[in-house]
Amino acid sequence: MSVLLDHLPELWQGLIVTLQLTAASFAGAAVLGVLVTALRVSPVRVLRAIGTAYVETFQNLPLLVLLVLAFFGLPEIGVQAGLMTTAIVVIAVYEAAYIAEALRSGVNSVSKGQGEAARAIGLTFGQSLRHVILPQALRTVVQPLGNIFIATAMNTALAAAVGVVDLTAAAHRVNLVEAQPIPIFVGAGVAYALIASVAGFVAGRLERRLVILR
């Protein structure tokens, strides 16, 4: 316990970076996920194919591979960005595929009559998706989105492998100095567990408040 207290500033800063990575990556993934969902449910076959290809591609590639490619490959083609920015973009692009699948399942749960009614009053596909379908779909996938948020928080630990000093990297650095891996990494694990617990609790409360009684 004393080793954690002795290095609390470093570990705390690493936790802040992890929270920043998680929040920014999930926000970016949510925006991109909505766009991919729109592609996947579009009446245009080519757009549906693009959305499907996106989801299939990123769900079948390891996040660590994408991070390594971005950090070491992008500079080779002249694209320069900071470590945090690159990590946020890569994680967001990766998690967007999972958010898109969750949202698509929510869209499929909305009765077809809702879309038909929206078209009957003159709404375009985009307007009906934005004002009628997606608001109802979101209310049915709160818990899956909460699980994706938790997965995003856990996946941010992979950014340590490419130089981002998050909680995992901070714990590793402290361990190099103190050589006490059990208390150090148990402490880091408890911090990740707390993030997951809080996210799960918030998602559960939101799900109960927004549930649609059928």
CSV table of C-alpha atoms in Angstrom, one decimal, residues 17-87:
chain,number,residue,atom,x,y,z
A,17,VAL,CA,-5.0,10.3,-19.0
A,18,THR,CA,-7.0,7.0,-19.1
A,19,LEU,CA,-10.2,8.9,-18.3
A,20,GLN,CA,-9.4,11.5,-21.0
A,21,LEU,CA,-8.7,8.8,-23.6
A,22,THR,CA,-11.9,6.9,-22.7
A,23,ALA,CA,-14.2,10.0,-22.8
A,24,ALA,CA,-12.7,11.4,-26.0
A,25,SER,CA,-12.5,8.1,-27.8
A,26,PHE,CA,-16.1,7.1,-26.9
A,27,ALA,CA,-17.5,10.4,-27.9
A,28,GLY,CA,-15.7,10.2,-31.3
A,29,ALA,CA,-16.9,6.6,-31.7
A,30,ALA,CA,-20.5,7.5,-30.9
A,31,VAL,CA,-20.5,10.2,-33.6
A,32,LEU,CA,-18.9,7.9,-36.2
A,33,GLY,CA,-21.0,4.9,-35.1
A,34,VAL,CA,-24.2,6.9,-35.8
A,35,LEU,CA,-22.9,7.7,-39.3
A,36,VAL,CA,-22.0,4.0,-39.9
A,37,THR,CA,-25.4,3.0,-38.7
A,38,ALA,CA,-27.1,5.3,-41.1
A,39,LEU,CA,-25.0,3.7,-43.9
A,40,ARG,CA,-26.0,0.2,-42.8
A,41,VAL,CA,-29.7,0.9,-42.8
A,42,SER,CA,-29.7,3.1,-45.9
A,43,PRO,CA,-32.0,2.2,-48.8
A,44,VAL,CA,-29.0,2.6,-51.1
A,45,ARG,CA,-27.3,-0.7,-51.6
A,46,VAL,CA,-23.8,0.8,-52.2
A,47,LEU,CA,-24.0,2.7,-48.9
A,48,ARG,CA,-25.1,-0.4,-47.1
A,49,ALA,CA,-22.2,-2.2,-48.5
A,50,ILE,CA,-19.8,0.5,-47.3
A,51,GLY,CA,-21.2,0.4,-43.8
A,52,THR,CA,-21.1,-3.4,-43.7
A,53,ALA,CA,-17.5,-3.4,-44.9
A,54,TYR,CA,-16.5,-0.9,-42.2
A,55,VAL,CA,-18.0,-3.0,-39.4
A,56,GLU,CA,-16.6,-6.3,-40.7
A,57,THR,CA,-13.2,-4.8,-41.2
A,58,PHE,CA,-12.7,-3.2,-37.8
A,59,GLN,CA,-14.4,-5.9,-35.8
A,60,ASN,CA,-12.0,-8.4,-37.2
A,61,LEU,CA,-8.7,-6.5,-36.7
A,62,PRO,CA,-6.9,-6.4,-33.3
A,63,LEU,CA,-6.9,-2.9,-31.8
A,64,LEU,CA,-3.2,-3.2,-31.0
A,65,VAL,CA,-2.4,-3.8,-34.7
A,66,LEU,CA,-4.3,-0.7,-35.6
A,67,LEU,CA,-2.5,1.4,-33.0
A,68,VAL,CA,1.0,0.1,-34.1
A,69,LEU,CA,0.1,0.8,-37.8
A,70,ALA,CA,-1.1,4.3,-37.0
A,71,PHE,CA,1.8,5.3,-34.7
A,72,PHE,CA,4.6,3.9,-37.0
A,73,GLY,CA,2.9,4.0,-40.4
A,74,LEU,CA,1.3,7.4,-40.6
A,75,PRO,CA,4.6,9.3,-40.2
A,76,GLU,CA,5.9,7.3,-43.1
A,77,ILE,CA,3.3,8.9,-45.4
A,78,GLY,CA,3.7,12.4,-43.9
A,79,VAL,CA,0.9,12.4,-41.4
A,80,GLN,CA,2.0,13.8,-38.1
A,81,ALA,CA,-0.1,13.9,-34.9
A,82,GLY,CA,0.5,13.7,-31.2
A,83,LEU,CA,0.4,10.5,-29.2
A,84,MET,CA,-2.9,11.3,-27.5
A,85,THR,CA,-4.6,12.5,-30.7
A,86,THR,CA,-3.5,9.4,-32.6
A,87,ALA,CA,-4.6,7.1,-29.9
